[in-house]
mmCIF file of C-alpha atoms in Angstrom:
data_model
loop_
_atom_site.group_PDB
_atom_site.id
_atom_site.type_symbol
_atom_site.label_atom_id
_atom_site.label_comp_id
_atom_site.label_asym_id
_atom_site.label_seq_id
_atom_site.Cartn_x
_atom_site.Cartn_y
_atom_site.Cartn_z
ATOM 1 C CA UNK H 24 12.748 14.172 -35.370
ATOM 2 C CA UNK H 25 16.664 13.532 -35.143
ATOM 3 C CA UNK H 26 16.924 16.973 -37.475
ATOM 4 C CA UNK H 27 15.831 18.964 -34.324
ATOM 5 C CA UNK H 28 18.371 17.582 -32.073
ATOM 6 C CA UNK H 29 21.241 19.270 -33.205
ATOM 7 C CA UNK H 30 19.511 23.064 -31.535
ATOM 8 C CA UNK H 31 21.115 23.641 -28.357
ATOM 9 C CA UNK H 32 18.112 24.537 -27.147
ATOM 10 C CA UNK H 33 16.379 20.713 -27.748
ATOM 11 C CA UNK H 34 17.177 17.825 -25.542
ATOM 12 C CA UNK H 35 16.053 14.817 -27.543
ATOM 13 C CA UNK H 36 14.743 11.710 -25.219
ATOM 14 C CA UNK H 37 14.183 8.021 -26.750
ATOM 15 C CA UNK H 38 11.178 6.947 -25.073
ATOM 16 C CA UNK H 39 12.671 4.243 -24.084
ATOM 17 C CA UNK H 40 15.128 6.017 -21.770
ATOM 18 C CA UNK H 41 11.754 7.160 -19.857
ATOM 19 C CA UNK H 42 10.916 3.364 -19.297
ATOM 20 C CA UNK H 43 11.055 2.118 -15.496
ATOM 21 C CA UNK H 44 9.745 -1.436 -13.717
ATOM 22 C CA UNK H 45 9.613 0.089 -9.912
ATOM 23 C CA UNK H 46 10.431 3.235 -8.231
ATOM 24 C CA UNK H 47 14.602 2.756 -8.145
ATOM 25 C CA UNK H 48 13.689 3.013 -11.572
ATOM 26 C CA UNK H 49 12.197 5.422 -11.683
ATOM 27 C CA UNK H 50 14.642 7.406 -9.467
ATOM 28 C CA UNK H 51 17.117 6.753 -11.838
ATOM 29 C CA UNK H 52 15.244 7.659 -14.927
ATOM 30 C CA UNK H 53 14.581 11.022 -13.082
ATOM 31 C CA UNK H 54 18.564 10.996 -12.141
ATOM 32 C CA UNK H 55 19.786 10.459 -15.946
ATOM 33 C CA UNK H 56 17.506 13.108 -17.153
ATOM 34 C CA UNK H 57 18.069 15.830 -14.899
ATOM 35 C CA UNK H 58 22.330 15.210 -15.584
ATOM 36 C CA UNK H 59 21.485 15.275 -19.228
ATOM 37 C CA UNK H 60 19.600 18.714 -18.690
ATOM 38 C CA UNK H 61 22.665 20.172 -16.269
ATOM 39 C CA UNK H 62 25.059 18.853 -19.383
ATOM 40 C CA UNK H 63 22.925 19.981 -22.449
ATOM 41 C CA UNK H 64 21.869 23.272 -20.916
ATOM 42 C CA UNK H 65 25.148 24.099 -18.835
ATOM 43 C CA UNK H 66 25.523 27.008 -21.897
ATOM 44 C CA UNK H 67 22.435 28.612 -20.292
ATOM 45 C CA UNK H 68 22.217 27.757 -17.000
ATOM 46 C CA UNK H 69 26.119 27.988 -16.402
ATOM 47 C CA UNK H 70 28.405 24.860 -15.287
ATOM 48 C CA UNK H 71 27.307 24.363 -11.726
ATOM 49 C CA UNK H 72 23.870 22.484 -12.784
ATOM 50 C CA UNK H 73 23.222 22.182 -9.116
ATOM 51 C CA UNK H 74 22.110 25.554 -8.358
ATOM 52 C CA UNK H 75 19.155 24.873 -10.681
ATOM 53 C CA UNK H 76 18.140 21.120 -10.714
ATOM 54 C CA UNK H 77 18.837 19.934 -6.944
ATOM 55 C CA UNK H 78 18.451 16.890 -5.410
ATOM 56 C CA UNK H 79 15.503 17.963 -3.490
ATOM 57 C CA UNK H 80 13.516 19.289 -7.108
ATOM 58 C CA UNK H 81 14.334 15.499 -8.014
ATOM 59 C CA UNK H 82 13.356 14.334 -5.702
ATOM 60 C CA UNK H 83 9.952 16.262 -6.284
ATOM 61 C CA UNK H 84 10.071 14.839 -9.594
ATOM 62 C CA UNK H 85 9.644 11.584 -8.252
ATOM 63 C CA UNK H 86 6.913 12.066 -5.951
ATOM 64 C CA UNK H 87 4.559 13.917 -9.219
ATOM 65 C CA UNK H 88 5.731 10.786 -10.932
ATOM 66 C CA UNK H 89 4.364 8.485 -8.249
ATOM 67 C CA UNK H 90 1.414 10.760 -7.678
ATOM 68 C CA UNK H 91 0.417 10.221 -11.385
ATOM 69 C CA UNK H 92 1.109 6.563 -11.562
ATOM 70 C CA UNK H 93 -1.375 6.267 -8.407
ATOM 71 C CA UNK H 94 -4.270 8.820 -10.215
ATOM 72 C CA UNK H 95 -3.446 6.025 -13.014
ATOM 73 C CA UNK H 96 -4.501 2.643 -10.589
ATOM 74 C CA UNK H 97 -7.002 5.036 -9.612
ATOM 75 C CA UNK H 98 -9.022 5.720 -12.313
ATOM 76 C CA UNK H 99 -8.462 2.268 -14.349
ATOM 77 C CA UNK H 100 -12.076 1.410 -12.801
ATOM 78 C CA UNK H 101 -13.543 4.105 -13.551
ATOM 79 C CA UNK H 102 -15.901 5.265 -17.041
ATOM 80 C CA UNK H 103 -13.419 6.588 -19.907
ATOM 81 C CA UNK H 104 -15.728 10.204 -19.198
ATOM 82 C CA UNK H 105 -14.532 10.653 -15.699
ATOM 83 C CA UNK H 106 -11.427 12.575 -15.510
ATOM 84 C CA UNK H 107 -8.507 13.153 -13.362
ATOM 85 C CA UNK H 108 -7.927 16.687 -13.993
ATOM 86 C CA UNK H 109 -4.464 17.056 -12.305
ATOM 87 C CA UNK H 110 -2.937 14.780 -14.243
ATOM 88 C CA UNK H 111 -4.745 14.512 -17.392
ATOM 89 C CA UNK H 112 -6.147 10.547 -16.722
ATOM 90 C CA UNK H 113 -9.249 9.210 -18.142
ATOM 91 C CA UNK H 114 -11.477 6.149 -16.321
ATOM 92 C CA UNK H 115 -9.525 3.030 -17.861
ATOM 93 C CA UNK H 116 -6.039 4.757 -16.731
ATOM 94 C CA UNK H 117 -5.656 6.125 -20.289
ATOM 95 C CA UNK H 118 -3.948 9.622 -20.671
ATOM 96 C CA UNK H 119 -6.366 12.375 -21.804
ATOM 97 C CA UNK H 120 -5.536 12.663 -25.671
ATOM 98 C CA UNK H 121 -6.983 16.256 -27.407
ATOM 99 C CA UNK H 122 -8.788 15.080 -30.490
ATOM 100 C CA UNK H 123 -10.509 18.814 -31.601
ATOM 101 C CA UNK H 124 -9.156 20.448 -33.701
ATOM 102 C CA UNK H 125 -9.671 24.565 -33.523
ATOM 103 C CA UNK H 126 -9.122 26.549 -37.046
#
Protein backbone atom coordinates (compact mmCIF):
# COMPACT_ATOMS: atom_id res chain seq x y z
CA UNK A 1 0.00 0.00 0.00
CA UNK A 2 1.93 3.22 -1.31
CA UNK A 3 0.32 5.03 2.07
CA UNK A 4 2.79 2.90 4.17
CA UNK A 5 5.81 3.86 2.33
CA UNK A 6 6.29 7.14 3.52
CA UNK A 7 7.33 5.40 7.52
CA UNK A 8 10.93 5.40 7.77
CA UNK A 9 10.71 2.34 9.15
CA UNK A 10 9.02 0.56 5.69
CA UNK A 11 11.06 -0.20 2.67
CA UNK A 12 8.49 -0.68 -0.06
CA UNK A 13 9.65 -3.36 -2.93
CA UNK A 14 7.69 -3.67 -6.44
CA UNK A 15 7.70 -7.23 -7.01
CA UNK A 16 9.00 -6.79 -9.95
CA UNK A 17 12.34 -5.47 -8.66
CA UNK A 18 12.59 -9.14 -6.98
CA UNK A 19 12.34 -10.68 -10.59
CA UNK A 20 15.65 -12.52 -11.90
CA UNK A 21 16.28 -15.01 -15.20
CA UNK A 22 19.73 -16.68 -13.74
CA UNK A 23 21.89 -16.30 -10.81
CA UNK A 24 23.83 -12.77 -12.00
CA UNK A 25 20.41 -11.93 -11.54
CA UNK A 26 19.85 -12.82 -8.90
CA UNK A 27 23.12 -11.44 -7.41
CA UNK A 28 22.10 -8.27 -8.44
CA UNK A 29 18.59 -8.33 -7.17
CA UNK A 30 20.24 -9.28 -3.78
CA UNK A 31 22.89 -6.25 -4.51
CA UNK A 32 20.04 -3.48 -5.19
CA UNK A 33 18.18 -4.52 -2.16
CA UNK A 34 20.69 -4.69 0.38
CA UNK A 35 21.97 -0.74 -0.95
CA UNK A 36 18.37 0.24 -0.68
CA UNK A 37 18.31 -1.16 3.02
CA UNK A 38 21.99 0.59 3.89
CA UNK A 39 20.21 3.94 2.22
CA UNK A 40 16.63 3.68 3.75
CA UNK A 41 17.82 2.52 7.15
CA UNK A 42 21.24 4.53 7.37
CA UNK A 43 18.98 6.71 10.21
CA UNK A 44 19.13 3.50 12.30
CA UNK A 45 21.86 1.65 11.44
CA UNK A 46 24.20 4.80 10.99
CA UNK A 47 25.93 5.82 7.49
CA UNK A 48 28.53 3.13 7.14
CA UNK A 49 25.85 0.35 5.90
CA UNK A 50 28.76 -1.97 5.65
CA UNK A 51 29.24 -2.80 9.16
CA UNK A 52 25.77 -4.39 9.03
CA UNK A 53 24.92 -5.81 5.51
CA UNK A 54 28.46 -7.14 4.16
CA UNK A 55 29.35 -8.63 1.21
CA UNK A 56 29.80 -11.95 2.74
CA UNK A 57 25.82 -11.79 4.45
CA UNK A 58 25.03 -11.21 0.59
CA UNK A 59 26.52 -13.31 -0.42
CA UNK A 60 24.63 -15.73 2.07
CA UNK A 61 21.62 -14.28 0.70
CA UNK A 62 22.30 -15.76 -2.45
CA UNK A 63 23.13 -19.14 -1.54
CA UNK A 64 19.34 -19.40 0.74
CA UNK A 65 18.07 -18.03 -2.51
CA UNK A 66 19.59 -20.81 -4.59
CA UNK A 67 18.96 -23.32 -1.85
CA UNK A 68 15.18 -22.54 -2.14
CA UNK A 69 14.99 -22.38 -5.86
CA UNK A 70 16.62 -26.07 -5.78
CA UNK A 71 13.93 -27.38 -2.73
CA UNK A 72 11.57 -25.76 -5.58
CA UNK A 73 12.91 -28.30 -8.77
CA UNK A 74 12.86 -30.59 -6.00
CA UNK A 75 9.61 -30.99 -4.93
CA UNK A 76 7.74 -30.05 -8.39
CA UNK A 77 7.37 -34.05 -8.64
CA UNK A 78 6.29 -34.59 -5.72
CA UNK A 79 2.24 -34.85 -4.11
CA UNK A 80 0.97 -31.15 -3.19
CA UNK A 81 0.88 -32.97 0.76
CA UNK A 82 4.56 -33.49 0.94
CA UNK A 83 6.33 -30.60 2.29
CA UNK A 84 9.62 -28.97 2.32
CA UNK A 85 9.67 -27.65 5.71
CA UNK A 86 12.78 -25.37 5.45
CA UNK A 87 11.55 -23.46 2.97
CA UNK A 88 7.91 -23.61 3.07
CA UNK A 89 7.49 -25.72 -0.60
CA UNK A 90 4.68 -27.96 -1.36
CA UNK A 91 4.98 -31.19 -4.02
CA UNK A 92 4.22 -29.23 -7.40
CA UNK A 93 6.98 -26.46 -6.32
CA UNK A 94 4.14 -24.27 -4.98
CA UNK A 95 4.91 -22.09 -1.83
CA UNK A 96 3.07 -23.27 1.32
CA UNK A 97 0.06 -20.70 1.52
CA UNK A 98 -1.80 -20.62 5.34
CA UNK A 99 -5.46 -20.93 4.54
CA UNK A 100 -6.88 -21.37 8.53
CA UNK A 101 -7.96 -18.97 9.94
CA UNK A 102 -7.65 -18.90 14.08
CA UNK A 103 -10.32 -16.49 16.00
Amino acid sequence: HPQLCKYKNVLCVEYSELRYADLEGLKKVVADLSQRFRNRFAYFFGDDGSQWLTDGMEASAVRRLEQMEQAKRDMETEPFEAVHFKFGVNGGGRVAVETTVNL
